PDB file of C-alpha atoms and ligand atoms in Angstrom:
ATOM      1  CA  UNK A   1       0.000   0.000   0.000  1.00 53.00           C
ATOM      2  CA  UNK A   2       1.069   3.510  -0.773  1.00 80.00           C
ATOM      3  CA  UNK A   3       1.366   4.603   2.870  1.00 91.00           C
ATOM      4  CA  UNK A   4       3.273   1.566   4.234  1.00 91.00           C
ATOM      5  CA  UNK A   5       6.627   3.381   4.107  1.00 91.00           C
ATOM      6  CA  UNK A   6       5.094   6.421   5.763  1.00 91.00           C
ATOM      7  CA  UNK A   7       3.770   4.338   8.670  1.00 92.00           C
ATOM      8  CA  UNK A   8       6.918   2.226   9.029  1.00 90.00           C
ATOM      9  CA  UNK A   9       9.068   5.284   9.668  1.00 91.00           C
ATOM     10  CA  UNK A  10       6.940   6.670  12.484  1.00 94.00           C
ATOM     11  CA  UNK A  11       5.789   5.795  16.006  1.00 90.00           C
ATOM     12  CA  UNK A  12       2.386   7.460  16.305  1.00 92.00           C
ATOM     13  CA  UNK A  13       2.471   7.241  20.102  1.00 90.00           C
ATOM     14  CA  UNK A  14       5.389   9.703  19.943  1.00 91.00           C
ATOM     15  CA  UNK A  15       4.601  12.018  17.036  1.00 92.00           C
ATOM     16  CA  UNK A  16       1.622  14.328  16.469  1.00 91.00           C
ATOM     17  CA  UNK A  17       1.760  13.618  12.723  1.00 90.00           C
ATOM     18  CA  UNK A  18      -1.410  12.102  11.163  1.00 90.00           C
ATOM     19  CA  UNK A  19      -1.308   8.292  11.210  1.00 89.00           C
ATOM     20  CA  UNK A  20      -2.796   7.995   7.742  1.00 85.00           C
ATOM     21  CA  UNK A  21      -5.973   6.278   8.913  1.00 85.00           C
ATOM     22  CA  UNK A  22      -8.291   9.091   7.831  1.00 81.00           C
ATOM     23  CA  UNK A  23     -10.360   8.020   4.853  1.00 71.00           C
ATOM     24  CA  UNK A  24      -9.073   9.080   1.469  1.00 68.00           C
ATOM     25  CA  UNK A  25     -10.568  12.380   0.502  1.00 67.00           C
ATOM     26  CA  UNK A  26     -13.302  12.252  -2.080  1.00 67.00           C
ATOM     27  CA  UNK A  27     -12.737  15.269  -4.228  1.00 68.00           C
ATOM     28  CA  UNK A  28     -15.689  17.264  -5.451  1.00 69.00           C
ATOM     29  CA  UNK A  29     -15.900  17.252  -9.195  1.00 65.00           C
ATOM     30  CA  UNK A  30     -14.019  20.240 -10.526  1.00 69.00           C
ATOM     31  CA  UNK A  31     -12.216  20.910  -7.232  1.00 77.00           C
ATOM     32  CA  UNK A  32      -8.498  21.402  -7.648  1.00 90.00           C
ATOM     33  CA  UNK A  33      -5.855  18.932  -6.560  1.00 97.00           C
ATOM     34  CA  UNK A  34      -4.250  19.958  -3.270  1.00 97.00           C
ATOM     35  CA  UNK A  35      -0.614  20.973  -2.981  1.00 98.00           C
ATOM     36  CA  UNK A  36       1.468  22.275  -0.128  1.00 98.00           C
ATOM     37  CA  UNK A  37       5.025  23.054   0.846  1.00 98.00           C
ATOM     38  CA  UNK A  38       6.085  22.419   4.425  1.00 98.00           C
ATOM     39  CA  UNK A  39       9.210  24.141   5.708  1.00 98.00           C
ATOM     40  CA  UNK A  40      10.850  21.572   7.931  1.00 98.00           C
ATOM     41  CA  UNK A  41      13.652  22.317  10.343  1.00 98.00           C
ATOM     42  CA  UNK A  42      14.998  18.878  11.246  1.00 97.00           C
ATOM     43  CA  UNK A  43      18.584  17.584  11.091  1.00 95.00           C
ATOM     44  CA  UNK A  44      18.775  20.035   8.172  1.00 95.00           C
ATOM     45  CA  UNK A  45      16.410  22.736   6.997  1.00 97.00           C
ATOM     46  CA  UNK A  46      14.462  21.685   3.905  1.00 98.00           C
ATOM     47  CA  UNK A  47      11.129  22.217   2.192  1.00 98.00           C
ATOM     48  CA  UNK A  48       8.733  19.330   1.534  1.00 98.00           C
ATOM     49  CA  UNK A  49       6.715  19.674  -1.668  1.00 98.00           C
ATOM     50  CA  UNK A  50       3.502  17.634  -1.657  1.00 98.00           C
ATOM     51  CA  UNK A  51       1.184  17.065  -4.598  1.00 98.00           C
ATOM     52  CA  UNK A  52      -2.143  15.280  -4.141  1.00 97.00           C
ATOM     53  CA  UNK A  53      -2.410  12.321  -6.478  1.00 96.00           C
ATOM     54  CA  UNK A  54      -4.599   9.193  -6.232  1.00 93.00           C
ATOM     55  CA  UNK A  55      -5.675  10.090  -2.694  1.00 93.00           C
ATOM     56  CA  UNK A  56      -2.190  10.507  -1.228  1.00 95.00           C
ATOM     57  CA  UNK A  57       0.468  13.216  -1.327  1.00 97.00           C
ATOM     58  CA  UNK A  58       3.424  12.587  -3.616  1.00 97.00           C
ATOM     59  CA  UNK A  59       6.372  14.074  -1.752  1.00 98.00           C
ATOM     60  CA  UNK A  60       9.779  15.580  -2.488  1.00 98.00           C
ATOM     61  CA  UNK A  61      12.294  17.041  -0.019  1.00 97.00           C
ATOM     62  CA  UNK A  62      13.823  20.185  -1.506  1.00 98.00           C
ATOM     63  CA  UNK A  63      16.927  21.153   0.524  1.00 97.00           C
ATOM     64  CA  UNK A  64      17.160  24.740  -0.768  1.00 97.00           C
ATOM     65  CA  UNK A  65      13.426  25.224  -1.204  1.00 98.00           C
ATOM     66  CA  UNK A  66      11.561  26.156  -4.378  1.00 98.00           C
ATOM     67  CA  UNK A  67      12.926  29.014  -6.476  1.00 98.00           C
ATOM     68  CA  UNK A  68      10.793  31.205  -8.712  1.00 98.00           C
ATOM     69  CA  UNK A  69      13.928  32.060 -10.739  1.00 98.00           C
ATOM     70  CA  UNK A  70      13.923  29.855 -13.881  1.00 98.00           C
ATOM     71  CA  UNK A  71      17.746  29.883 -13.793  1.00 97.00           C
ATOM     72  CA  UNK A  72      17.664  27.758 -10.624  1.00 97.00           C
ATOM     73  CA  UNK A  73      17.359  23.985 -10.719  1.00 97.00           C
ATOM     74  CA  UNK A  74      16.485  22.865  -7.228  1.00 97.00           C
ATOM     75  CA  UNK A  75      17.332  19.324  -6.133  1.00 96.00           C
ATOM     76  CA  UNK A  76      14.138  17.554  -5.027  1.00 97.00           C
ATOM     77  CA  UNK A  77      14.574  14.123  -3.453  1.00 95.00           C
ATOM     78  CA  UNK A  78      11.468  12.015  -3.725  1.00 95.00           C
ATOM     79  CA  UNK A  79      10.325  10.697  -0.348  1.00 95.00           C
ATOM     80  CA  UNK A  80       7.581   8.359   0.802  1.00 95.00           C
ATOM     81  CA  UNK A  81       3.977   9.184  -0.090  1.00 96.00           C
ATOM     82  CA  UNK A  82       2.212  10.996   2.747  1.00 96.00           C
ATOM     83  CA  UNK A  83      -1.451  10.751   3.796  1.00 96.00           C
ATOM     84  CA  UNK A  84      -3.706  13.449   2.416  1.00 95.00           C
ATOM     85  CA  UNK A  85      -4.351  14.986   5.836  1.00 94.00           C
ATOM     86  CA  UNK A  86      -0.611  15.492   6.348  1.00 97.00           C
ATOM     87  CA  UNK A  87      -0.760  18.339   3.841  1.00 97.00           C
ATOM     88  CA  UNK A  88      -1.839  21.019   6.306  1.00 97.00           C
ATOM     89  CA  UNK A  89       0.120  19.688   9.286  1.00 97.00           C
ATOM     90  CA  UNK A  90       2.109  22.254  11.223  1.00 98.00           C
ATOM     91  CA  UNK A  91       3.739  21.594  14.557  1.00 97.00           C
ATOM     92  CA  UNK A  92       6.522  19.954  16.497  1.00 97.00           C
ATOM     93  CA  UNK A  93       7.809  16.410  15.985  1.00 96.00           C
ATOM     94  CA  UNK A  94       9.511  15.813  19.326  1.00 95.00           C
ATOM     95  CA  UNK A  95      11.548  12.716  18.439  1.00 93.00           C
ATOM     96  CA  UNK A  96      12.160  10.026  15.872  1.00 94.00           C
ATOM     97  CA  UNK A  97      11.960  10.353  12.095  1.00 94.00           C
ATOM     98  CA  UNK A  98      11.820  13.986  11.017  1.00 95.00           C
ATOM     99  CA  UNK A  99      12.184  15.303  14.589  1.00 95.00           C
ATOM    100  CA  UNK A 100      12.007  19.081  14.410  1.00 97.00           C
ATOM    101  CA  UNK A 101       9.562  21.845  13.550  1.00 98.00           C
ATOM    102  CA  UNK A 102       7.155  21.816  10.602  1.00 98.00           C
ATOM    103  CA  UNK A 103       5.699  25.042   9.214  1.00 98.00           C
ATOM    104  CA  UNK A 104       2.977  25.116   6.536  1.00 98.00           C
ATOM    105  CA  UNK A 105       4.879  27.435   4.172  1.00 98.00           C
ATOM    106  CA  UNK A 106       2.514  27.387   1.188  1.00 98.00           C
ATOM    107  CA  UNK A 107      -0.710  25.720   0.143  1.00 98.00           C
ATOM    108  CA  UNK A 108      -3.138  25.794  -2.718  1.00 98.00           C
ATOM    109  CA  UNK A 109      -4.096  23.734  -5.726  1.00 98.00           C
ATOM    110  CA  UNK A 110      -2.125  22.246  -8.592  1.00 98.00           C
ATOM    111  CA  UNK A 111      -3.115  21.405 -12.146  1.00 97.00           C
ATOM    112  CA  UNK A 112      -1.226  18.891 -14.269  1.00 97.00           C
ATOM    113  CA  UNK A 113       0.014  20.257 -17.589  1.00 96.00           C
ATOM    114  CA  UNK A 114       1.132  16.789 -18.597  1.00 90.00           C
ATOM    115  CA  UNK A 115      -2.005  15.066 -19.986  1.00 92.00           C
ATOM    116  CA  UNK A 116      -1.234  11.684 -18.361  1.00 96.00           C
ATOM    117  CA  UNK A 117       0.169  12.242 -14.865  1.00 97.00           C
ATOM    118  CA  UNK A 118       1.034   8.592 -14.165  1.00 97.00           C
ATOM    119  CA  UNK A 119       2.881   8.324 -17.481  1.00 97.00           C
ATOM    120  CA  UNK A 120       4.674  11.628 -16.774  1.00 97.00           C
ATOM    121  CA  UNK A 121       5.764  10.360 -13.350  1.00 95.00           C
ATOM    122  CA  UNK A 122       7.054   7.114 -14.847  1.00 93.00           C
ATOM    123  CA  UNK A 123       8.884   9.038 -17.534  1.00 94.00           C
ATOM    124  CA  UNK A 124      10.282  11.468 -14.946  1.00 95.00           C
ATOM    125  CA  UNK A 125       9.005  14.687 -16.496  1.00 96.00           C
ATOM    126  CA  UNK A 126       5.953  16.201 -14.816  1.00 98.00           C
ATOM    127  CA  UNK A 127       4.789  19.645 -15.875  1.00 98.00           C
ATOM    128  CA  UNK A 128       2.230  21.411 -13.706  1.00 98.00           C
ATOM    129  CA  UNK A 129       0.742  24.721 -12.616  1.00 98.00           C
ATOM    130  CA  UNK A 130       0.644  25.840  -8.997  1.00 98.00           C
ATOM    131  CA  UNK A 131      -1.908  28.192  -7.504  1.00 98.00           C
ATOM    132  CA  UNK A 132      -0.715  28.856  -3.965  1.00 98.00           C
ATOM    133  CA  UNK A 133      -0.206  31.945  -1.831  1.00 98.00           C
ATOM    134  CA  UNK A 134       3.498  32.117  -2.655  1.00 98.00           C
ATOM    135  CA  UNK A 135       4.082  29.795  -5.592  1.00 98.00           C
ATOM    136  CA  UNK A 136       2.156  30.268  -8.803  1.00 98.00           C
ATOM    137  CA  UNK A 137       2.434  29.569 -12.501  1.00 98.00           C
ATOM    138  CA  UNK A 138       4.130  26.831 -14.449  1.00 98.00           C
ATOM    139  CA  UNK A 139       6.742  24.395 -13.061  1.00 98.00           C
ATOM    140  CA  UNK A 140       8.413  21.136 -13.972  1.00 98.00           C
ATOM    141  CA  UNK A 141       9.815  18.240 -11.993  1.00 98.00           C
ATOM    142  CA  UNK A 142      12.453  16.333 -13.971  1.00 97.00           C
ATOM    143  CA  UNK A 143      13.957  13.103 -12.684  1.00 95.00           C
ATOM    144  CA  UNK A 144      17.736  12.973 -12.903  1.00 92.00           C
ATOM    145  CA  UNK A 145      20.090  10.081 -13.412  1.00 78.00           C
ATOM    146  CA  UNK A 146      23.257   9.499 -11.514  1.00 63.00           C
ATOM    147  CA  UNK A 147      22.776  11.317  -8.258  1.00 56.00           C
ATOM    148  CA  UNK A 148      20.639  10.504  -5.319  1.00 54.00           C
ATOM    149  CA  UNK A 149      21.765   7.002  -6.084  1.00 57.00           C
ATOM    150  CA  UNK A 150      19.936   5.043  -3.409  1.00 63.00           C
ATOM    151  CA  UNK A 151      16.284   4.363  -2.907  1.00 68.00           C
ATOM    152  CA  UNK A 152      15.341   8.032  -3.184  1.00 77.00           C
ATOM    153  CA  UNK A 153      15.077   9.144  -6.799  1.00 89.00           C
ATOM    154  CA  UNK A 154      16.425  12.629  -7.376  1.00 94.00           C
ATOM    155  CA  UNK A 155      14.481  15.179  -9.349  1.00 96.00           C
ATOM    156  CA  UNK A 156      15.006  18.825 -10.222  1.00 97.00           C
ATOM    157  CA  UNK A 157      12.292  21.365  -9.495  1.00 98.00           C
ATOM    158  CA  UNK A 158      12.394  24.191 -12.018  1.00 98.00           C
ATOM    159  CA  UNK A 159      10.198  27.242 -12.533  1.00 98.00           C
ATOM    160  CA  UNK A 160       9.128  27.886 -16.090  1.00 98.00           C
ATOM    161  CA  UNK A 161       9.410  31.410 -17.462  1.00 98.00           C
ATOM    162  CA  UNK A 162       6.061  33.195 -17.026  1.00 98.00           C
ATOM    163  CA  UNK A 163       4.518  36.163 -15.232  1.00 98.00           C
ATOM    164  CA  UNK A 164       5.052  34.401 -11.855  1.00 98.00           C
ATOM    165  CA  UNK A 165       8.800  33.956 -12.352  1.00 98.00           C
ATOM    166  CA  UNK A 166      11.415  36.441 -11.218  1.00 97.00           C
ATOM    167  CA  UNK A 167      14.857  36.945  -9.688  1.00 95.00           C
ATOM    168  CA  UNK A 168      13.493  36.943  -6.125  1.00 94.00           C
ATOM    169  CA  UNK A 169      14.497  34.563  -3.363  1.00 97.00           C
ATOM    170  CA  UNK A 170      10.954  33.572  -2.403  1.00 98.00           C
ATOM    171  CA  UNK A 171      12.085  31.667   0.707  1.00 98.00           C
ATOM    172  CA  UNK A 172      13.723  34.875   2.026  1.00 97.00           C
ATOM    173  CA  UNK A 173      10.982  37.180   0.769  1.00 97.00           C
ATOM    174  CA  UNK A 174       8.121  35.130   2.262  1.00 98.00           C
ATOM    175  CA  UNK A 175       9.549  33.010   5.087  1.00 98.00           C
ATOM    176  CA  UNK A 176       6.495  32.638   7.345  1.00 98.00           C
ATOM    177  CA  UNK A 177       3.542  30.294   7.859  1.00 98.00           C
ATOM    178  CA  UNK A 178       0.393  30.446   5.756  1.00 98.00           C
ATOM    179  CA  UNK A 179      -1.526  28.562   8.471  1.00 98.00           C
ATOM    180  CA  UNK A 180      -0.732  30.556  11.617  1.00 97.00           C
ATOM    181  CA  UNK A 181      -0.603  34.244  10.642  1.00 95.00           C
ATOM    182  CA  UNK A 182       2.989  35.564  10.674  1.00 94.00           C
ATOM    183  CA  UNK A 183       4.280  32.546  12.600  1.00 98.00           C
ATOM    184  CA  UNK A 184       7.904  31.533  12.282  1.00 98.00           C
ATOM    185  CA  UNK A 185       9.597  28.461  13.783  1.00 98.00           C
ATOM    186  CA  UNK A 186       9.920  30.214  17.167  1.00 97.00           C
ATOM    187  CA  UNK A 187       6.160  30.840  17.373  1.00 97.00           C
ATOM    188  CA  UNK A 188       5.336  27.264  16.390  1.00 97.00           C
ATOM    189  CA  UNK A 189       7.707  25.836  19.008  1.00 97.00           C
ATOM    190  CA  UNK A 190       6.535  28.327  21.670  1.00 96.00           C
ATOM    191  CA  UNK A 191       2.941  27.219  21.098  1.00 95.00           C
ATOM    192  CA  UNK A 192       4.024  23.644  21.830  1.00 94.00           C
ATOM    193  CA  UNK A 193       6.559  22.550  24.419  1.00 93.00           C
ATOM    194  CA  UNK A 194       9.690  24.669  23.817  1.00 92.00           C
ATOM    195  CA  UNK A 195      11.649  22.877  26.536  1.00 91.00           C
ATOM    196  CA  UNK A 196      11.376  19.558  24.686  1.00 92.00           C
ATOM    197  CA  UNK A 197      14.915  19.845  23.232  1.00 94.00           C
ATOM    198  CA  UNK A 198      16.705  21.869  25.891  1.00 88.00           C
ATOM    199  CA  UNK A 199      19.065  18.972  26.435  1.00 89.00           C
ATOM    200  CA  UNK A 200      18.786  17.053  23.154  1.00 91.00           C
ATOM    201  CA  UNK A 201      17.896  19.137  20.075  1.00 95.00           C
ATOM    202  CA  UNK A 202      17.398  17.451  16.662  1.00 95.00           C
ATOM    203  CA  UNK A 203      20.634  19.080  15.424  1.00 95.00           C
ATOM    204  CA  UNK A 204      23.540  19.899  17.710  1.00 94.00           C
ATOM    205  CA  UNK A 205      26.363  21.076  15.461  1.00 94.00           C
ATOM    206  CA  UNK A 206      26.957  23.406  12.532  1.00 95.00           C
ATOM    207  CA  UNK A 207      24.570  26.077  11.283  1.00 95.00           C
ATOM    208  CA  UNK A 208      21.479  23.954  11.958  1.00 96.00           C
ATOM    209  CA  UNK A 209      22.639  23.303  15.528  1.00 96.00           C
ATOM    210  CA  UNK A 210      23.085  27.054  16.069  1.00 96.00           C
ATOM    211  CA  UNK A 211      19.705  27.759  14.524  1.00 96.00           C
ATOM    212  CA  UNK A 212      18.024  25.270  16.881  1.00 96.00           C
ATOM    213  CA  UNK A 213      19.824  26.795  19.880  1.00 95.00           C
ATOM    214  CA  UNK A 214      18.549  30.254  19.000  1.00 96.00           C
ATOM    215  CA  UNK A 215      14.997  29.088  18.242  1.00 96.00           C
ATOM    216  CA  UNK A 216      14.735  27.014  21.423  1.00 96.00           C
ATOM    217  CA  UNK A 217      16.008  29.891  23.591  1.00 95.00           C
ATOM    218  CA  UNK A 218      13.625  32.387  21.973  1.00 96.00           C
ATOM    219  CA  UNK A 219      10.660  30.020  22.222  1.00 96.00           C
ATOM    220  CA  UNK A 220      11.343  29.274  25.900  1.00 95.00           C
ATOM    221  CA  UNK A 221      11.576  33.022  26.622  1.00 95.00           C
ATOM    222  CA  UNK A 222       8.395  33.710  24.634  1.00 93.00           C
ATOM    223  CA  UNK A 223       6.480  31.037  26.517  1.00 90.00           C
ATOM    224  CA  UNK A 224       7.701  32.398  29.874  1.00 89.00           C
ATOM    225  CA  UNK A 225       6.654  35.921  28.897  1.00 88.00           C
ATOM    226  CA  UNK A 226       3.199  34.697  28.005  1.00 83.00           C
ATOM    227  CA  UNK A 227       2.762  32.503  31.074  1.00 79.00           C
ATOM    228  CA  UNK A 228       0.505  33.839  33.808  1.00 75.00           C
ATOM    229  CA  UNK A 229       2.433  35.747  36.493  1.00 61.00           C
ATOM    230  CA  UNK A 230       1.786  33.240  39.277  1.00 55.00           C
ATOM    231  CA  UNK A 231       3.726  30.506  37.478  1.00 50.00           C
ATOM    232  CA  UNK A 232       6.752  32.667  36.657  1.00 48.00           C
ATOM    233  CA  UNK A 233       6.989  34.552  39.951  1.00 49.00           C
ATOM    234  CA  UNK A 234       7.804  31.587  42.203  1.00 48.00           C
ATOM    235  CA  UNK A 235      10.499  30.461  39.789  1.00 46.00           C
ATOM    236  CA  UNK A 236      12.150  33.886  39.901  1.00 46.00           C
ATOM    237  CA  UNK A 237      11.877  34.176  43.652  1.00 43.00           C
ATOM    238  CA  UNK A 238      13.248  30.675  44.076  1.00 43.00           C
ATOM    239  CA  UNK A 239      16.299  31.698  42.063  1.00 42.00           C
ATOM    240  CA  UNK A 240      16.705  34.837  44.133  1.00 42.00           C
ATOM    241  CA  UNK A 241      16.308  33.108  47.446  1.00 42.00           C
ATOM    242  CA  UNK A 242      18.886  30.549  46.413  1.00 40.00           C
ATOM    243  CA  UNK A 243      21.326  33.333  45.555  1.00 39.00           C
ATOM    244  CA  UNK A 244      20.720  35.280  48.727  1.00 39.00           C
ATOM    245  CA  UNK A 245      20.674  32.156  50.860  1.00 34.00           C
TER     246      UNK A 245
HETATM  247 MN1  LIG B 301      10.715  16.752   5.808  1.00 81.76          MN
END
């Protein structure tokens, strides 16, 4: 079954991700196919492109994120199909596969330009139009030979030249959530349990390690600021009394 890999990788007693048991969505005639991009800070920052097809979400991990500049060819590693209801997931995966923070970075509908989608996927050349908040217009996913190598086929995600293309870094220009207004990773973690990784963050070294350190510290501070006075006051006074005593 299409979602076996998805389920195998996850322990649903430990992750808030959908378990894939929700019934397959019956699309209304004429309703668009769903697409989303989830910005995922895990062992490395990447963007997960998901296209609804045959009731599940075809998925690609794009390390640098989509680019609306047709000069850019963005590596997109195909990953396991995800359940349909994963597409709007946003939150914190505390441990295990994909541990980190997921932000719903874009969502909308997609329309195949290739007349036979299954044949296009087999051939490794899928042309499509996106209608999201951030990503629009014509795109192509082209499967590559030679790199990726293992079980994950590598593709390139490329923007076609049209009115929605331009020399703008869309990930820098529009970095925030489309689900929680103006939320960044700090807000998403602060709304959950920001102390979850104080001792054991999903990445410890390099730029990603530093990024986690900063996000965790900011989220903890944000949560403390928001907490009702009576829970923060004793903590502060305890610290003080320890010092003075
Ligand atoms: Mn991911």
